[in-house]
Each structure stands twice: as structure tokens, then as C-alpha cells.
Amino acid sequence: MGMWTISEKAEDHYKFSPEILDEFINSLAKVIVDRQMSAPAIMALEMAKPISLVSHSVLVIFGPLLDLLFDPVKMEKFQAVIADRFRIEQLMTTIEDFELKKKETKEGVPSEQE
């Protein structure tokens, strides 16, 4: 495997199990939907997907600075998600699922107008 290739099993390089990353993706998607940032987040993730190697590298380079602002463990999990194109797609579909559930619950609630 060369320096510029992404392995098929990106999760092998990280200390987090797939279950932990799935839980992190669900919690991140819920926060994004709760803050009504679904559309910008999906657009940013869609743009980052083709250049996931570069996006991951930028997060690694700026890691020490970002650790001052954010939880270091969450940043490592986010780096693991960004490094894997499958995980990026999973995050986008999870955001869309939460957004759809939110819309269905809003439409399912009867209005109080009489």
C-alpha cells in the first residue's frame, strides 16, 4: 500500500470499534438536525467525500489546535469518520433519516386551531 492510497478497511487504523463510530455518527447527526444545520452539513460532507484523504489530513494537521477548542476524543472519532468515505455516506444518510423523522413528527401532531 502506497503513501497516497486509502486502505479498504480504514477503521483498522483507529482505536475505535465500528459500534462506537456508529454511536458517534448517530449522536453527531442528532446534534446537526437539532440545530437545523442539515442542509449545510450535507453539502459540506458531499464536497468533502471526494477529497476525504485531504480532509482527514487537514484535521490531523490542525489537531492540536482543535483539541483546545473541542473534546479530543470526539475529534479523533470525527477524524475516523472523515477518513472513511463509507462513514461519510453513513453520516449523511443518518442526518437525512433524522430530518425525515423530525418532519413526520411535526406533520403527525394535530394543530391546536379550532
JSON list of N, CA and C in Angstrom, two decimals, residues 34-107:
[
{"chain": "A", "resi": 34, "resn": "ASP", "atom": "N", "xyz": [-30.91, 18.84, 15.29]},
{"chain": "A", "resi": 34, "resn": "ASP", "atom": "CA", "xyz": [-31.48, 19.67, 16.35]},
{"chain": "A", "resi": 34, "resn": "ASP", "atom": "C", "xyz": [-31.13, 21.14, 16.17]},
{"chain": "A", "resi": 35, "resn": "ARG", "atom": "N", "xyz": [-29.96, 21.42, 15.63]},
{"chain": "A", "resi": 35, "resn": "ARG", "atom": "CA", "xyz": [-29.53, 22.80, 15.41]},
{"chain": "A", "resi": 35, "resn": "ARG", "atom": "C", "xyz": [-29.96, 23.32, 14.03]},
{"chain": "A", "resi": 36, "resn": "GLN", "atom": "N", "xyz": [-30.73, 22.54, 13.31]},
{"chain": "A", "resi": 36, "resn": "GLN", "atom": "CA", "xyz": [-31.26, 22.89, 11.99]},
{"chain": "A", "resi": 36, "resn": "GLN", "atom": "C", "xyz": [-30.14, 23.24, 11.00]},
{"chain": "A", "resi": 37, "resn": "MET", "atom": "N", "xyz": [-29.09, 22.42, 11.02]},
{"chain": "A", "resi": 37, "resn": "MET", "atom": "CA", "xyz": [-27.95, 22.62, 10.13]},
{"chain": "A", "resi": 37, "resn": "MET", "atom": "C", "xyz": [-27.81, 21.46, 9.14]},
{"chain": "A", "resi": 38, "resn": "SER", "atom": "N", "xyz": [-28.92, 20.79, 8.84]},
{"chain": "A", "resi": 38, "resn": "SER", "atom": "CA", "xyz": [-28.87, 19.60, 7.99]},
{"chain": "A", "resi": 38, "resn": "SER", "atom": "C", "xyz": [-28.38, 19.92, 6.59]},
{"chain": "A", "resi": 39, "resn": "ALA", "atom": "N", "xyz": [-28.96, 20.91, 5.96]},
{"chain": "A", "resi": 39, "resn": "ALA", "atom": "CA", "xyz": [-28.60, 21.22, 4.57]},
{"chain": "A", "resi": 39, "resn": "ALA", "atom": "C", "xyz": [-27.13, 21.65, 4.44]},
{"chain": "A", "resi": 40, "resn": "PRO", "atom": "N", "xyz": [-26.64, 22.59, 5.27]},
{"chain": "A", "resi": 40, "resn": "PRO", "atom": "CA", "xyz": [-25.22, 22.95, 5.14]},
{"chain": "A", "resi": 40, "resn": "PRO", "atom": "C", "xyz": [-24.28, 21.78, 5.47]},
{"chain": "A", "resi": 41, "resn": "ALA", "atom": "N", "xyz": [-24.66, 20.96, 6.44]},
{"chain": "A", "resi": 41, "resn": "ALA", "atom": "CA", "xyz": [-23.81, 19.83, 6.81]},
{"chain": "A", "resi": 41, "resn": "ALA", "atom": "C", "xyz": [-23.73, 18.81, 5.67]},
{"chain": "A", "resi": 42, "resn": "ILE", "atom": "N", "xyz": [-24.86, 18.51, 5.06]},
{"chain": "A", "resi": 42, "resn": "ILE", "atom": "CA", "xyz": [-24.87, 17.55, 3.96]},
{"chain": "A", "resi": 42, "resn": "ILE", "atom": "C", "xyz": [-24.09, 18.09, 2.77]},
{"chain": "A", "resi": 43, "resn": "MET", "atom": "N", "xyz": [-24.23, 19.38, 2.49]},
{"chain": "A", "resi": 43, "resn": "MET", "atom": "CA", "xyz": [-23.47, 19.98, 1.40]},
{"chain": "A", "resi": 43, "resn": "MET", "atom": "C", "xyz": [-21.97, 19.90, 1.67]},
{"chain": "A", "resi": 44, "resn": "ALA", "atom": "N", "xyz": [-21.56, 20.22, 2.90]},
{"chain": "A", "resi": 44, "resn": "ALA", "atom": "CA", "xyz": [-20.14, 20.17, 3.25]},
{"chain": "A", "resi": 44, "resn": "ALA", "atom": "C", "xyz": [-19.61, 18.74, 3.18]},
{"chain": "A", "resi": 45, "resn": "LEU", "atom": "N", "xyz": [-20.40, 17.79, 3.68]},
{"chain": "A", "resi": 45, "resn": "LEU", "atom": "CA", "xyz": [-19.96, 16.39, 3.63]},
{"chain": "A", "resi": 45, "resn": "LEU", "atom": "C", "xyz": [-19.89, 15.87, 2.19]},
{"chain": "A", "resi": 46, "resn": "GLU", "atom": "N", "xyz": [-20.84, 16.30, 1.37]},
{"chain": "A", "resi": 46, "resn": "GLU", "atom": "CA", "xyz": [-20.84, 15.88, -0.04]},
{"chain": "A", "resi": 46, "resn": "GLU", "atom": "C", "xyz": [-19.60, 16.42, -0.75]},
{"chain": "A", "resi": 47, "resn": "MET", "atom": "N", "xyz": [-19.20, 17.64, -0.40]},
{"chain": "A", "resi": 47, "resn": "MET", "atom": "CA", "xyz": [-17.99, 18.21, -1.01]},
{"chain": "A", "resi": 47, "resn": "MET", "atom": "C", "xyz": [-16.72, 17.56, -0.46]},
{"chain": "A", "resi": 48, "resn": "ALA", "atom": "N", "xyz": [-16.76, 17.13, 0.80]},
{"chain": "A", "resi": 48, "resn": "ALA", "atom": "CA", "xyz": [-15.57, 16.54, 1.43]},
{"chain": "A", "resi": 48, "resn": "ALA", "atom": "C", "xyz": [-15.37, 15.08, 1.05]},
{"chain": "A", "resi": 49, "resn": "LYS", "atom": "N", "xyz": [-16.42, 14.43, 0.57]},
{"chain": "A", "resi": 49, "resn": "LYS", "atom": "CA", "xyz": [-16.32, 12.99, 0.28]},
{"chain": "A", "resi": 49, "resn": "LYS", "atom": "C", "xyz": [-15.24, 12.68, -0.77]},
{"chain": "A", "resi": 50, "resn": "PRO", "atom": "N", "xyz": [-15.18, 13.38, -1.91]},
{"chain": "A", "resi": 50, "resn": "PRO", "atom": "CA", "xyz": [-14.14, 13.03, -2.89]},
{"chain": "A", "resi": 50, "resn": "PRO", "atom": "C", "xyz": [-12.72, 13.30, -2.41]},
{"chain": "A", "resi": 51, "resn": "ILE", "atom": "N", "xyz": [-12.58, 14.23, -1.50]},
{"chain": "A", "resi": 51, "resn": "ILE", "atom": "CA", "xyz": [-11.24, 14.58, -1.01]},
{"chain": "A", "resi": 51, "resn": "ILE", "atom": "C", "xyz": [-11.09, 14.19, 0.46]},
{"chain": "A", "resi": 52, "resn": "SER", "atom": "N", "xyz": [-11.62, 13.03, 0.80]},
{"chain": "A", "resi": 52, "resn": "SER", "atom": "CA", "xyz": [-11.60, 12.61, 2.20]},
{"chain": "A", "resi": 52, "resn": "SER", "atom": "C", "xyz": [-10.18, 12.47, 2.74]},
{"chain": "A", "resi": 53, "resn": "LEU", "atom": "N", "xyz": [-9.25, 12.07, 1.91]},
{"chain": "A", "resi": 53, "resn": "LEU", "atom": "CA", "xyz": [-7.86, 11.95, 2.36]},
{"chain": "A", "resi": 53, "resn": "LEU", "atom": "C", "xyz": [-7.30, 13.32, 2.75]},
{"chain": "A", "resi": 54, "resn": "VAL", "atom": "N", "xyz": [-7.58, 14.32, 1.93]},
{"chain": "A", "resi": 54, "resn": "VAL", "atom": "CA", "xyz": [-7.11, 15.68, 2.23]},
{"chain": "A", "resi": 54, "resn": "VAL", "atom": "C", "xyz": [-7.82, 16.23, 3.46]},
{"chain": "A", "resi": 55, "resn": "SER", "atom": "N", "xyz": [-9.14, 16.00, 3.56]},
{"chain": "A", "resi": 55, "resn": "SER", "atom": "CA", "xyz": [-9.90, 16.47, 4.72]},
{"chain": "A", "resi": 55, "resn": "SER", "atom": "C", "xyz": [-9.37, 15.85, 6.00]},
{"chain": "A", "resi": 56, "resn": "HIS", "atom": "N", "xyz": [-9.10, 14.56, 5.94]},
{"chain": "A", "resi": 56, "resn": "HIS", "atom": "CA", "xyz": [-8.55, 13.88, 7.11]},
{"chain": "A", "resi": 56, "resn": "HIS", "atom": "C", "xyz": [-7.18, 14.44, 7.46]},
{"chain": "A", "resi": 57, "resn": "SER", "atom": "N", "xyz": [-6.36, 14.68, 6.47]},
{"chain": "A", "resi": 57, "resn": "SER", "atom": "CA", "xyz": [-5.02, 15.21, 6.71]},
{"chain": "A", "resi": 57, "resn": "SER", "atom": "C", "xyz": [-5.06, 16.60, 7.34]},
{"chain": "A", "resi": 58, "resn": "VAL", "atom": "N", "xyz": [-5.99, 17.43, 6.88]},
{"chain": "A", "resi": 58, "resn": "VAL", "atom": "CA", "xyz": [-6.15, 18.77, 7.46]},
{"chain": "A", "resi": 58, "resn": "VAL", "atom": "C", "xyz": [-6.55, 18.67, 8.92]},
{"chain": "A", "resi": 59, "resn": "LEU", "atom": "N", "xyz": [-7.46, 17.75, 9.24]},
{"chain": "A", "resi": 59, "resn": "LEU", "atom": "CA", "xyz": [-7.87, 17.57, 10.63]},
{"chain": "A", "resi": 59, "resn": "LEU", "atom": "C", "xyz": [-6.71, 17.08, 11.49]},
{"chain": "A", "resi": 60, "resn": "VAL", "atom": "N", "xyz": [-5.86, 16.24, 10.93]},
{"chain": "A", "resi": 60, "resn": "VAL", "atom": "CA", "xyz": [-4.71, 15.75, 11.68]},
{"chain": "A", "resi": 60, "resn": "VAL", "atom": "C", "xyz": [-3.70, 16.87, 11.90]},
{"chain": "A", "resi": 61, "resn": "ILE", "atom": "N", "xyz": [-3.47, 17.69, 10.87]},
{"chain": "A", "resi": 61, "resn": "ILE", "atom": "CA", "xyz": [-2.50, 18.78, 10.99]},
{"chain": "A", "resi": 61, "resn": "ILE", "atom": "C", "xyz": [-2.96, 19.80, 12.02]},
{"chain": "A", "resi": 62, "resn": "PHE", "atom": "N", "xyz": [-4.24, 20.17, 11.97]},
{"chain": "A", "resi": 62, "resn": "PHE", "atom": "CA", "xyz": [-4.75, 21.16, 12.90]},
{"chain": "A", "resi": 62, "resn": "PHE", "atom": "C", "xyz": [-5.28, 20.53, 14.19]},
{"chain": "A", "resi": 63, "resn": "GLY", "atom": "N", "xyz": [-5.02, 19.25, 14.39]},
{"chain": "A", "resi": 63, "resn": "GLY", "atom": "CA", "xyz": [-5.50, 18.52, 15.57]},
{"chain": "A", "resi": 63, "resn": "GLY", "atom": "C", "xyz": [-5.14, 19.17, 16.90]},
{"chain": "A", "resi": 64, "resn": "PRO", "atom": "N", "xyz": [-3.88, 19.54, 17.11]},
{"chain": "A", "resi": 64, "resn": "PRO", "atom": "CA", "xyz": [-3.53, 20.16, 18.41]},
{"chain": "A", "resi": 64, "resn": "PRO", "atom": "C", "xyz": [-4.29, 21.45, 18.68]},
{"chain": "A", "resi": 65, "resn": "LEU", "atom": "N", "xyz": [-4.50, 22.24, 17.65]},
{"chain": "A", "resi": 65, "resn": "LEU", "atom": "CA", "xyz": [-5.27, 23.48, 17.83]},
{"chain": "A", "resi": 65, "resn": "LEU", "atom": "C", "xyz": [-6.75, 23.18, 18.08]},
{"chain": "A", "resi": 66, "resn": "LEU", "atom": "N", "xyz": [-7.30, 22.22, 17.34]},
{"chain": "A", "resi": 66, "resn": "LEU", "atom": "CA", "xyz": [-8.70, 21.86, 17.52]},
{"chain": "A", "resi": 66, "resn": "LEU", "atom": "C", "xyz": [-8.96, 21.19, 18.86]},
{"chain": "A", "resi": 67, "resn": "ASP", "atom": "N", "xyz": [-7.93, 20.51, 19.40]},
{"chain": "A", "resi": 67, "resn": "ASP", "atom": "CA", "xyz": [-8.08, 19.90, 20.72]},
{"chain": "A", "resi": 67, "resn": "ASP", "atom": "C", "xyz": [-8.28, 20.94, 21.81]},
{"chain": "A", "resi": 68, "resn": "LEU", "atom": "N", "xyz": [-7.78, 22.14, 21.59]},
{"chain": "A", "resi": 68, "resn": "LEU", "atom": "CA", "xyz": [-8.00, 23.22, 22.55]},
{"chain": "A", "resi": 68, "resn": "LEU", "atom": "C", "xyz": [-9.46, 23.68, 22.56]},
{"chain": "A", "resi": 69, "resn": "LEU", "atom": "N", "xyz": [-10.11, 23.58, 21.41]},
{"chain": "A", "resi": 69, "resn": "LEU", "atom": "CA", "xyz": [-11.47, 24.07, 21.27]},
{"chain": "A", "resi": 69, "resn": "LEU", "atom": "C", "xyz": [-12.52, 22.99, 21.48]},
{"chain": "A", "resi": 70, "resn": "PHE", "atom": "N", "xyz": [-12.21, 21.75, 21.12]},
{"chain": "A", "resi": 70, "resn": "PHE", "atom": "CA", "xyz": [-13.18, 20.67, 21.17]},
{"chain": "A", "resi": 70, "resn": "PHE", "atom": "C", "xyz": [-12.63, 19.51, 22.00]},
{"chain": "A", "resi": 71, "resn": "ASP", "atom": "N", "xyz": [-13.51, 18.59, 22.32]},
{"chain": "A", "resi": 71, "resn": "ASP", "atom": "CA", "xyz": [-13.12, 17.40, 23.06]},
{"chain": "A", "resi": 71, "resn": "ASP", "atom": "C", "xyz": [-12.17, 16.56, 22.18]},
{"chain": "A", "resi": 72, "resn": "PRO", "atom": "N", "xyz": [-10.96, 16.25, 22.66]},
{"chain": "A", "resi": 72, "resn": "PRO", "atom": "CA", "xyz": [-10.00, 15.50, 21.84]},
{"chain": "A", "resi": 72, "resn": "PRO", "atom": "C", "xyz": [-10.51, 14.12, 21.39]},
{"chain": "A", "resi": 73, "resn": "VAL", "atom": "N", "xyz": [-11.26, 13.44, 22.24]},
{"chain": "A", "resi": 73, "resn": "VAL", "atom": "CA", "xyz": [-11.77, 12.11, 21.87]},
{"chain": "A", "resi": 73, "resn": "VAL", "atom": "C", "xyz": [-12.78, 12.25, 20.74]},
{"chain": "A", "resi": 74, "resn": "LYS", "atom": "N", "xyz": [-13.65, 13.25, 20.83]},
{"chain": "A", "resi": 74, "resn": "LYS", "atom": "CA", "xyz": [-14.62, 13.47, 19.76]},
{"chain": "A", "resi": 74, "resn": "LYS", "atom": "C", "xyz": [-13.93, 13.86, 18.46]},
{"chain": "A", "resi": 75, "resn": "MET", "atom": "N", "xyz": [-12.85, 14.62, 18.56]},
{"chain": "A", "resi": 75, "resn": "MET", "atom": "CA", "xyz": [-12.11, 14.99, 17.35]},
{"chain": "A", "resi": 75, "resn": "MET", "atom": "C", "xyz": [-11.47, 13.76, 16.71]},
{"chain": "A", "resi": 76, "resn": "GLU", "atom": "N", "xyz": [-10.96, 12.84, 17.51]},
{"chain": "A", "resi": 76, "resn": "GLU", "atom": "CA", "xyz": [-10.39, 11.61, 16.95]},
{"chain": "A", "resi": 76, "resn": "GLU", "atom": "C", "xyz": [-11.47, 10.77, 16.28]},
{"chain": "A", "resi": 77, "resn": "LYS", "atom": "N", "xyz": [-12.65, 10.73, 16.88]},
{"chain": "A", "resi": 77, "resn": "LYS", "atom": "CA", "xyz": [-13.76, 9.99, 16.27]},
{"chain": "A", "resi": 77, "resn": "LYS", "atom": "C", "xyz": [-14.16, 10.65, 14.96]},
{"chain": "A", "resi": 78, "resn": "PHE", "atom": "N", "xyz": [-14.21, 11.99, 14.95]},
{"chain": "A", "resi": 78, "resn": "PHE", "atom": "CA", "xyz": [-14.57, 12.70, 13.73]},
{"chain": "A", "resi": 78, "resn": "PHE", "atom": "C", "xyz": [-13.52, 12.47, 12.64]},
{"chain": "A", "resi": 79, "resn": "GLN", "atom": "N", "xyz": [-12.24, 12.42, 13.02]},
{"chain": "A", "resi": 79, "resn": "GLN", "atom": "CA", "xyz": [-11.19, 12.11, 12.06]},
{"chain": "A", "resi": 79, "resn": "GLN", "atom": "C", "xyz": [-11.38, 10.72, 11.48]},
{"chain": "A", "resi": 80, "resn": "ALA", "atom": "N", "xyz": [-11.79, 9.78, 12.32]},
{"chain": "A", "resi": 80, "resn": "ALA", "atom": "CA", "xyz": [-12.02, 8.41, 11.84]},
{"chain": "A", "resi": 80, "resn": "ALA", "atom": "C", "xyz": [-13.20, 8.37, 10.86]},
{"chain": "A", "resi": 81, "resn": "VAL", "atom": "N", "xyz": [-14.22, 9.19, 11.12]},
{"chain": "A", "resi": 81, "resn": "VAL", "atom": "CA", "xyz": [-15.38, 9.25, 10.22]},
{"chain": "A", "resi": 81, "resn": "VAL", "atom": "C", "xyz": [-14.98, 9.89, 8.89]},
{"chain": "A", "resi": 82, "resn": "ILE", "atom": "N", "xyz": [-14.27, 10.99, 8.95]},
{"chain": "A", "resi": 82, "resn": "ILE", "atom": "CA", "xyz": [-13.89, 11.71, 7.73]},
{"chain": "A", "resi": 82, "resn": "ILE", "atom": "C", "xyz": [-12.92, 10.90, 6.88]},
{"chain": "A", "resi": 83, "resn": "ALA", "atom": "N", "xyz": [-12.12, 10.04, 7.48]},
{"chain": "A", "resi": 83, "resn": "ALA", "atom": "CA", "xyz": [-11.14, 9.27, 6.72]},
{"chain": "A", "resi": 83, "resn": "ALA", "atom": "C", "xyz": [-11.78, 8.19, 5.86]},
{"chain": "A", "resi": 84, "resn": "ASP", "atom": "N", "xyz": [-13.00, 7.80, 6.19]},
{"chain": "A", "resi": 84, "resn": "ASP", "atom": "CA", "xyz": [-13.66, 6.68, 5.51]},
{"chain": "A", "resi": 84, "resn": "ASP", "atom": "C", "xyz": [-14.86, 7.20, 4.72]},
{"chain": "A", "resi": 85, "resn": "ARG", "atom": "N", "xyz": [-14.85, 7.04, 3.41]},
{"chain": "A", "resi": 85, "resn": "ARG", "atom": "CA", "xyz": [-15.95, 7.53, 2.58]},
{"chain": "A", "resi": 85, "resn": "ARG", "atom": "C", "xyz": [-17.27, 6.85, 2.91]},
{"chain": "A", "resi": 86, "resn": "PHE", "atom": "N", "xyz": [-17.21, 5.58, 3.29]},
{"chain": "A", "resi": 86, "resn": "PHE", "atom": "CA", "xyz": [-18.43, 4.88, 3.71]},
{"chain": "A", "resi": 86, "resn": "PHE", "atom": "C", "xyz": [-19.04, 5.54, 4.94]},
{"chain": "A", "resi": 87, "resn": "ARG", "atom": "N", "xyz": [-18.20, 5.93, 5.89]},
{"chain": "A", "resi": 87, "resn": "ARG", "atom": "CA", "xyz": [-18.70, 6.58, 7.11]},
{"chain": "A", "resi": 87, "resn": "ARG", "atom": "C", "xyz": [-19.27, 7.96, 6.80]},
{"chain": "A", "resi": 88, "resn": "ILE", "atom": "N", "xyz": [-18.68, 8.67, 5.85]},
{"chain": "A", "resi": 88, "resn": "ILE", "atom": "CA", "xyz": [-19.24, 9.97, 5.45]},
{"chain": "A", "resi": 88, "resn": "ILE", "atom": "C", "xyz": [-20.64, 9.78, 4.87]},
{"chain": "A", "resi": 89, "resn": "GLU", "atom": "N", "xyz": [-20.78, 8.79, 4.02]},
{"chain": "A", "resi": 89, "resn": "GLU", "atom": "CA", "xyz": [-22.10, 8.49, 3.44]},
{"chain": "A", "resi": 89, "resn": "GLU", "atom": "C", "xyz": [-23.08, 8.06, 4.53]},
{"chain": "A", "resi": 90, "resn": "GLN", "atom": "N", "xyz": [-22.61, 7.28, 5.48]},
{"chain": "A", "resi": 90, "resn": "GLN", "atom": "CA", "xyz": [-23.46, 6.85, 6.59]},
{"chain": "A", "resi": 90, "resn": "GLN", "atom": "C", "xyz": [-23.93, 8.06, 7.41]},
{"chain": "A", "resi": 91, "resn": "LEU", "atom": "N", "xyz": [-23.05, 9.01, 7.65]},
{"chain": "A", "resi": 91, "resn": "LEU", "atom": "CA", "xyz": [-23.42, 10.21, 8.39]},
{"chain": "A", "resi": 91, "resn": "LEU", "atom": "C", "xyz": [-24.46, 11.01, 7.62]},
{"chain": "A", "resi": 92, "resn": "MET", "atom": "N", "xyz": [-24.30, 11.13, 6.31]},
{"chain": "A", "resi": 92, "resn": "MET", "atom": "CA", "xyz": [-25.28, 11.88, 5.51]},
{"chain": "A", "resi": 92, "resn": "MET", "atom": "C", "xyz": [-26.64, 11.20, 5.53]},
{"chain": "A", "resi": 93, "resn": "THR", "atom": "N", "xyz": [-26.68, 9.89, 5.39]},
{"chain": "A", "resi": 93, "resn": "THR", "atom": "CA", "xyz": [-27.98, 9.19, 5.40]},
{"chain": "A", "resi": 93, "resn": "THR", "atom": "C", "xyz": [-28.61, 9.24, 6.79]},
{"chain": "A", "resi": 94, "resn": "THR", "atom": "N", "xyz": [-27.79, 9.22, 7.84]},
{"chain": "A", "resi": 94, "resn": "THR", "atom": "CA", "xyz": [-28.33, 9.32, 9.20]},
{"chain": "A", "resi": 94, "resn": "THR", "atom": "C", "xyz": [-28.94, 10.70, 9.43]},
{"chain": "A", "resi": 95, "resn": "ILE", "atom": "N", "xyz": [-28.28, 11.74, 8.94]},
{"chain": "A", "resi": 95, "resn": "ILE", "atom": "CA", "xyz": [-28.84, 13.10, 9.06]},
{"chain": "A", "resi": 95, "resn": "ILE", "atom": "C", "xyz": [-30.16, 13.17, 8.31]},
{"chain": "A", "resi": 96, "resn": "GLU", "atom": "N", "xyz": [-30.20, 12.62, 7.10]},
{"chain": "A", "resi": 96, "resn": "GLU", "atom": "CA", "xyz": [-31.44, 12.64, 6.32]},
{"chain": "A", "resi": 96, "resn": "GLU", "atom": "C", "xyz": [-32.55, 11.85, 7.02]},
{"chain": "A", "resi": 97, "resn": "ASP", "atom": "N", "xyz": [-32.21, 10.72, 7.63]},
{"chain": "A", "resi": 97, "resn": "ASP", "atom": "CA", "xyz": [-33.21, 9.93, 8.36]},
{"chain": "A", "resi": 97, "resn": "ASP", "atom": "C", "xyz": [-33.77, 10.69, 9.55]},
{"chain": "A", "resi": 98, "resn": "PHE", "atom": "N", "xyz": [-32.88, 11.33, 10.33]},
{"chain": "A", "resi": 98, "resn": "PHE", "atom": "CA", "xyz": [-33.35, 12.12, 11.48]},
{"chain": "A", "resi": 98, "resn": "PHE", "atom": "C", "xyz": [-34.21, 13.30, 11.02]},
{"chain": "A", "resi": 99, "resn": "GLU", "atom": "N", "xyz": [-33.83, 13.91, 9.91]},
{"chain": "A", "resi": 99, "resn": "GLU", "atom": "CA", "xyz": [-34.60, 15.04, 9.37]},
{"chain": "A", "resi": 99, "resn": "GLU", "atom": "C", "xyz": [-35.98, 14.56, 8.94]},
{"chain": "A", "resi": 100, "resn": "LEU", "atom": "N", "xyz": [-36.05, 13.40, 8.31]},
{"chain": "A", "resi": 100, "resn": "LEU", "atom": "CA", "xyz": [-37.33, 12.84, 7.88]},
{"chain": "A", "resi": 100, "resn": "LEU", "atom": "C", "xyz": [-38.21, 12.50, 9.08]},
{"chain": "A", "resi": 101, "resn": "LYS", "atom": "N", "xyz": [-37.63, 11.92, 10.11]},
{"chain": "A", "resi": 101, "resn": "LYS", "atom": "CA", "xyz": [-38.39, 11.60, 11.33]},
{"chain": "A", "resi": 101, "resn": "LYS", "atom": "C", "xyz": [-38.90, 12.86, 11.99]},
{"chain": "A", "resi": 102, "resn": "LYS", "atom": "N", "xyz": [-38.09, 13.91, 11.99]},
{"chain": "A", "resi": 102, "resn": "LYS", "atom": "CA", "xyz": [-38.49, 15.19, 12.58]},
{"chain": "A", "resi": 102, "resn": "LYS", "atom": "C", "xyz": [-39.67, 15.78, 11.82]},
{"chain": "A", "resi": 103, "resn": "LYS", "atom": "N", "xyz": [-39.61, 15.69, 10.49]},
{"chain": "A", "resi": 103, "resn": "LYS", "atom": "CA", "xyz": [-40.68, 16.22, 9.66]},
{"chain": "A", "resi": 103, "resn": "LYS", "atom": "C", "xyz": [-41.97, 15.41, 9.87]},
{"chain": "A", "resi": 104, "resn": "GLU", "atom": "N", "xyz": [-41.84, 14.09, 9.97]},
{"chain": "A", "resi": 104, "resn": "GLU", "atom": "CA", "xyz": [-43.02, 13.24, 10.18]},
{"chain": "A", "resi": 104, "resn": "GLU", "atom": "C", "xyz": [-43.67, 13.50, 11.52]},
{"chain": "A", "resi": 105, "resn": "THR", "atom": "N", "xyz": [-42.88, 13.74, 12.56]},
{"chain": "A", "resi": 105, "resn": "THR", "atom": "CA", "xyz": [-43.47, 14.01, 13.87]},
{"chain": "A", "resi": 105, "resn": "THR", "atom": "C", "xyz": [-44.15, 15.37, 13.89]},
{"chain": "A", "resi": 106, "resn": "LYS", "atom": "N", "xyz": [-43.61, 16.34, 13.16]},
{"chain": "A", "resi": 106, "resn": "LYS", "atom": "CA", "xyz": [-44.26, 17.65, 13.08]},
{"chain": "A", "resi": 106, "resn": "LYS", "atom": "C", "xyz": [-45.58, 17.56, 12.34]},
{"chain": "A", "resi": 107, "resn": "GLU", "atom": "N", "xyz": [-45.61, 16.79, 11.26]},
{"chain": "A", "resi": 107, "resn": "GLU", "atom": "CA", "xyz": [-46.85, 16.65, 10.48]},
{"chain": "A", "resi": 107, "resn": "GLU", "atom": "C", "xyz": [-47.87, 15.78, 11.20]}
]
